[in-house]
PDB file of C-alpha atoms in Angstrom:
ATOM      1  CA  MET A   1      -6.849  22.434  -7.946  1.00 50.00           C
ATOM      2  CA  ALA A   2      -4.443  21.226  -5.191  1.00 73.00           C
ATOM      3  CA  ASN A   3      -1.071  19.808  -6.012  1.00 85.00           C
ATOM      4  CA  PRO A   4      -0.916  16.134  -6.865  1.00 96.00           C
ATOM      5  CA  ARG A   5       0.208  13.970  -3.912  1.00 97.00           C
ATOM      6  CA  THR A   6       2.558  11.143  -3.412  1.00 98.00           C
ATOM      7  CA  ILE A   7       0.980   9.120  -0.630  1.00 97.00           C
ATOM      8  CA  ILE A   8       3.508   6.783   0.936  1.00 95.00           C
ATOM      9  CA  SER A   9       1.954   3.968   2.934  1.00 93.00           C
ATOM     10  CA  PRO A  10       3.697   1.119   4.637  1.00 91.00           C
ATOM     11  CA  VAL A  11       1.378  -1.919   4.441  1.00 92.00           C
ATOM     12  CA  GLY A  12       0.074  -4.396   6.925  1.00 89.00           C
ATOM     13  CA  LEU A  13      -1.627  -7.683   6.003  1.00 90.00           C
ATOM     14  CA  SER A  14      -5.207  -6.657   6.679  1.00 88.00           C
ATOM     15  CA  ILE A  15      -6.020  -6.621   2.951  1.00 93.00           C
ATOM     16  CA  LEU A  16      -5.366 -10.377   2.843  1.00 91.00           C
ATOM     17  CA  ASP A  17      -7.006 -11.651   5.988  1.00 82.00           C
ATOM     18  CA  GLY A  18      -8.286  -8.739   8.078  1.00 74.00           C
ATOM     19  CA  ARG A  19     -11.914  -8.364   9.083  1.00 79.00           C
ATOM     20  CA  HIS A  20     -12.683  -6.344   5.908  1.00 81.00           C
ATOM     21  CA  GLY A  21     -10.120  -8.034   3.663  1.00 87.00           C
ATOM     22  CA  LEU A  22     -10.237 -10.552   0.821  1.00 92.00           C
ATOM     23  CA  LYS A  23     -10.861 -13.535   3.049  1.00 89.00           C
ATOM     24  CA  ARG A  24     -14.104 -11.999   4.353  1.00 89.00           C
ATOM     25  CA  HIS A  25     -15.270 -11.635   0.746  1.00 91.00           C
ATOM     26  CA  ASN A  26     -14.283 -15.196  -0.144  1.00 90.00           C
ATOM     27  CA  VAL A  27     -11.731 -14.023  -2.672  1.00 91.00           C
ATOM     28  CA  ASP A  28      -8.897 -16.535  -3.262  1.00 90.00           C
ATOM     29  CA  LEU A  29      -6.613 -14.934  -5.847  1.00 92.00           C
ATOM     30  CA  THR A  30      -5.570 -17.079  -8.790  1.00 92.00           C
ATOM     31  CA  PRO A  31      -2.098 -16.396 -10.198  1.00 90.00           C
ATOM     32  CA  GLY A  32      -2.404 -14.544 -13.492  1.00 92.00           C
ATOM     33  CA  GLN A  33      -5.999 -13.561 -12.801  1.00 94.00           C
ATOM     34  CA  GLU A  34      -5.489 -11.332  -9.762  1.00 94.00           C
ATOM     35  CA  ARG A  35      -6.172  -8.011 -11.486  1.00 95.00           C
ATOM     36  CA  GLN A  36      -9.436  -9.253 -13.048  1.00 96.00           C
ATOM     37  CA  GLN A  37     -10.597 -10.819  -9.797  1.00 95.00           C
ATOM     38  CA  LEU A  38      -9.858  -7.608  -7.858  1.00 96.00           C
ATOM     39  CA  ARG A  39     -11.486  -5.453 -10.551  1.00 96.00           C
ATOM     40  CA  GLU A  40     -14.647  -7.549 -10.116  1.00 96.00           C
ATOM     41  CA  LEU A  41     -14.448  -7.226  -6.341  1.00 95.00           C
ATOM     42  CA  VAL A  42     -14.080  -3.436  -6.576  1.00 96.00           C
ATOM     43  CA  ARG A  43     -17.070  -3.282  -8.959  1.00 96.00           C
ATOM     44  CA  SER A  44     -19.229  -5.397  -6.619  1.00 96.00           C
ATOM     45  CA  LEU A  45     -18.290  -3.493  -3.481  1.00 95.00           C
ATOM     46  CA  GLY A  46     -18.606  -0.008  -4.939  1.00 94.00           C
ATOM     47  CA  ALA A  47     -17.765   2.645  -2.388  1.00 92.00           C
ATOM     48  CA  ASP A  48     -17.081  -0.042   0.236  1.00 93.00           C
ATOM     49  CA  ALA A  49     -13.938  -1.089  -1.649  1.00 94.00           C
ATOM     50  CA  GLY A  50     -12.203   1.703   0.261  1.00 92.00           C
ATOM     51  CA  ARG A  51     -12.755  -0.318   3.453  1.00 92.00           C
ATOM     52  CA  LEU A  52     -10.753  -3.435   2.431  1.00 94.00           C
ATOM     53  CA  SER A  53      -7.677  -2.283   4.314  1.00 93.00           C
ATOM     54  CA  ALA A  54      -6.421   0.521   6.510  1.00 91.00           C
ATOM     55  CA  GLU A  55      -4.288   1.750   3.629  1.00 93.00           C
ATOM     56  CA  LEU A  56      -7.290   1.991   1.312  1.00 95.00           C
ATOM     57  CA  ALA A  57      -9.391   3.582   4.014  1.00 94.00           C
ATOM     58  CA  THR A  58      -6.783   6.302   4.300  1.00 94.00           C
ATOM     59  CA  LEU A  59      -6.894   6.909   0.539  1.00 96.00           C
ATOM     60  CA  LYS A  60     -10.666   7.152   0.792  1.00 96.00           C
ATOM     61  CA  ALA A  61     -10.508   9.526   3.729  1.00 95.00           C
ATOM     62  CA  ILE A  62      -8.127  11.935   1.958  1.00 95.00           C
ATOM     63  CA  GLU A  63     -10.121  11.624  -1.265  1.00 96.00           C
ATOM     64  CA  ALA A  64      -7.295  10.255  -3.360  1.00 96.00           C
ATOM     65  CA  GLY A  65      -7.823  10.444  -7.105  1.00 96.00           C
ATOM     66  CA  SER A  66      -6.305  10.113 -10.546  1.00 97.00           C
ATOM     67  CA  GLU A  67      -3.845  12.988  -9.924  1.00 97.00           C
ATOM     68  CA  ASP A  68      -2.294  11.143  -6.985  1.00 98.00           C
ATOM     69  CA  THR A  69       0.341   8.421  -6.742  1.00 98.00           C
ATOM     70  CA  ALA A  70       0.035   5.868  -3.966  1.00 97.00           C
ATOM     71  CA  VAL A  71       3.267   4.117  -2.877  1.00 97.00           C
ATOM     72  CA  PHE A  72       2.846   0.909  -0.914  1.00 96.00           C
ATOM     73  CA  LEU A  73       5.889  -0.197   1.112  1.00 94.00           C
ATOM     74  CA  ALA A  74       6.111  -3.863   2.055  1.00 94.00           C
ATOM     75  CA  THR A  75       8.203  -5.522   4.712  1.00 92.00           C
ATOM     76  CA  ASP A  76      10.750  -7.945   3.487  1.00 94.00           C
ATOM     77  CA  THR A  77       8.334 -10.846   3.299  1.00 94.00           C
ATOM     78  CA  ASP A  78       6.344 -12.488   0.456  1.00 95.00           C
ATOM     79  CA  ASP A  79       2.993 -11.942   2.230  1.00 94.00           C
ATOM     80  CA  SER A  80       3.667  -8.272   2.783  1.00 93.00           C
ATOM     81  CA  GLU A  81       4.789  -7.827  -0.841  1.00 95.00           C
ATOM     82  CA  ARG A  82       1.542  -9.561  -1.977  1.00 95.00           C
ATOM     83  CA  ALA A  83      -0.522  -7.270   0.280  1.00 95.00           C
ATOM     84  CA  ALA A  84       1.237  -4.226  -1.247  1.00 96.00           C
ATOM     85  CA  ARG A  85       0.419  -5.436  -4.759  1.00 97.00           C
ATOM     86  CA  VAL A  86      -3.216  -6.152  -3.860  1.00 97.00           C
ATOM     87  CA  ASN A  87      -3.595  -2.689  -2.285  1.00 97.00           C
ATOM     88  CA  ALA A  88      -1.997  -1.127  -5.371  1.00 98.00           C
ATOM     89  CA  ILE A  89      -4.303  -2.895  -7.800  1.00 97.00           C
ATOM     90  CA  ILE A  90      -7.406  -1.853  -5.797  1.00 97.00           C
ATOM     91  CA  ALA A  91      -6.108   1.746  -5.494  1.00 97.00           C
ATOM     92  CA  GLU A  92      -5.726   1.835  -9.274  1.00 97.00           C
ATOM     93  CA  GLU A  93      -9.197   0.395  -9.884  1.00 96.00           C
ATOM     94  CA  HIS A  94     -11.112   2.225  -7.197  1.00 97.00           C
ATOM     95  CA  PHE A  95      -9.349   5.588  -6.862  1.00 97.00           C
ATOM     96  CA  LEU A  96      -7.780   5.697 -10.356  1.00 97.00           C
ATOM     97  CA  ALA A  97      -4.497   6.602  -8.676  1.00 97.00           C
ATOM     98  CA  SER A  98      -1.104   5.699 -10.065  1.00 97.00           C
ATOM     99  CA  THR A  99       0.663   3.236  -7.868  1.00 98.00           C
ATOM    100  CA  LYS A 100       4.061   1.832  -7.023  1.00 98.00           C
ATOM    101  CA  THR A 101       5.088  -1.009  -4.663  1.00 98.00           C
ATOM    102  CA  GLU A 102       8.390  -1.439  -2.937  1.00 96.00           C
ATOM    103  CA  ARG A 103       9.724  -4.283  -0.761  1.00 97.00           C
ATOM    104  CA  VAL A 104      11.833  -2.752   2.029  1.00 95.00           C
ATOM    105  CA  LYS A 105      15.069  -4.742   2.250  1.00 96.00           C
ATOM    106  CA  SER A 106      15.700  -6.249   5.685  1.00 94.00           C
ATOM    107  CA  LEU A 107      12.525  -4.852   7.261  1.00 92.00           C
ATOM    108  CA  VAL A 108      11.701  -8.090   9.086  1.00 89.00           C
ATOM    109  CA  LEU A 109      10.220  -8.926  12.463  1.00 84.00           C
ATOM    110  CA  ASP A 110      12.030 -12.140  13.216  1.00 88.00           C
ATOM    111  CA  ASP A 111      15.536 -10.615  13.547  1.00 90.00           C
ATOM    112  CA  ALA A 112      15.696  -7.520  15.760  1.00 89.00           C
ATOM    113  CA  GLY A 113      19.348  -6.792  14.925  1.00 93.00           C
ATOM    114  CA  ARG A 114      18.744  -6.918  11.197  1.00 94.00           C
ATOM    115  CA  PHE A 115      15.580  -4.848  11.623  1.00 91.00           C
ATOM    116  CA  ARG A 116      17.437  -2.064  13.479  1.00 92.00           C
ATOM    117  CA  LYS A 117      20.738  -2.126  11.484  1.00 96.00           C
ATOM    118  CA  GLU A 118      19.465  -2.710   8.025  1.00 96.00           C
ATOM    119  CA  GLY A 119      15.671  -2.558   7.900  1.00 94.00           C
ATOM    120  CA  VAL A 120      15.040   0.800   9.447  1.00 91.00           C
ATOM    121  CA  PRO A 121      17.755   2.524   7.430  1.00 95.00           C
ATOM    122  CA  SER A 122      16.311   0.881   4.218  1.00 95.00           C
ATOM    123  CA  LEU A 123      12.883   2.237   5.191  1.00 92.00           C
ATOM    124  CA  VAL A 124      14.249   5.709   5.852  1.00 92.00           C
ATOM    125  CA  ALA A 125      16.131   5.709   2.527  1.00 96.00           C
ATOM    126  CA  LEU A 126      12.968   4.839   0.612  1.00 94.00           C
ATOM    127  CA  LEU A 127      10.952   7.468   2.484  1.00 94.00           C
ATOM    128  CA  ASP A 128      13.617  10.031   1.650  1.00 96.00           C
ATOM    129  CA  ARG A 129      13.598   9.038  -1.983  1.00 97.00           C
ATOM    130  CA  TYR A 130       9.865   9.334  -2.341  1.00 97.00           C
ATOM    131  CA  VAL A 131       9.511  12.551  -0.306  1.00 97.00           C
ATOM    132  CA  ILE A 132      12.316  14.258  -2.193  1.00 97.00           C
ATOM    133  CA  GLY A 133      11.068  12.925  -5.517  1.00 96.00           C
ATOM    134  CA  ALA A 134       7.594  14.277  -4.819  1.00 97.00           C
ATOM    135  CA  ARG A 135       8.914  17.657  -3.819  1.00 97.00           C
ATOM    136  CA  ASN A 136      11.115  17.840  -6.923  1.00 96.00           C
ATOM    137  CA  GLN A 137       8.039  17.277  -9.063  1.00 95.00           C
ATOM    138  CA  GLY A 138       6.052  19.917  -7.190  1.00 95.00           C
ATOM    139  CA  TRP A 139       3.863  17.275  -5.570  1.00 96.00           C
ATOM    140  CA  GLU A 140       2.868  17.081  -1.936  1.00 95.00           C
ATOM    141  CA  PRO A 141       4.414  14.118  -0.087  1.00 97.00           C
ATOM    142  CA  TRP A 142       2.079  12.453   2.383  1.00 96.00           C
ATOM    143  CA  LEU A 143       3.131   9.746   4.815  1.00 92.00           C
ATOM    144  CA  SER A 144       0.438   7.442   6.022  1.00 89.00           C
ATOM    145  CA  VAL A 145       1.199   5.050   8.916  1.00 81.00           C
ATOM    146  CA  SER A 146      -2.223   3.556   9.316  1.00 78.00           C
ATOM    147  CA  GLY A 147      -1.473  -0.136   9.335  1.00 64.00           C
ATOM    148  CA  GLY A 148       0.788  -2.959  10.331  1.00 59.00           C
ATOM    149  CA  ILE A 149       3.704  -2.519  12.725  1.00 61.00           C
ATOM    150  CA  LYS A 150       5.082   0.409  10.802  1.00 54.00           C
ATOM    151  CA  PRO A 151       3.330   3.051  12.902  1.00 53.00           C
ATOM    152  CA  VAL A 152       5.746   2.257  15.742  1.00 51.00           C
ATOM    153  CA  VAL A 153       8.852   2.891  13.551  1.00 55.00           C
ATOM    154  CA  PRO A 154       8.606   6.744  13.355  1.00 53.00           C
TER     155      PRO A 154
END
């Protein structure tokens, strides 16, 4: 068996309103009922649940499973943090992976100076923490840059 992986994935917003996302499936999450609503969606979609976002499609493509941990990194916005949580819940339900979500301080698009001076260093610090943490546990760190604006950062 291969080493467990820590799959680090900055998130975009496609899970919320992209062409395969929640909006397409007429899912309007109700506070306090999100997990149950997403569990039902995953059940109804079956294998297609892995197509709800670029981040989940990546997990599907690399055959993520219960031995893996998926880390979803959100920009410093409420929508991005919500998208990270939704991706995490679906990853837990569909792939049985452990998950974590992190909001990257100052990683914002509306202030270029703050983005460069604070956001990018915050992102790099989180990436370092998860890569080093994975290696210290004997896990393989994987970095996925499949969605959102984050592919341009590296």
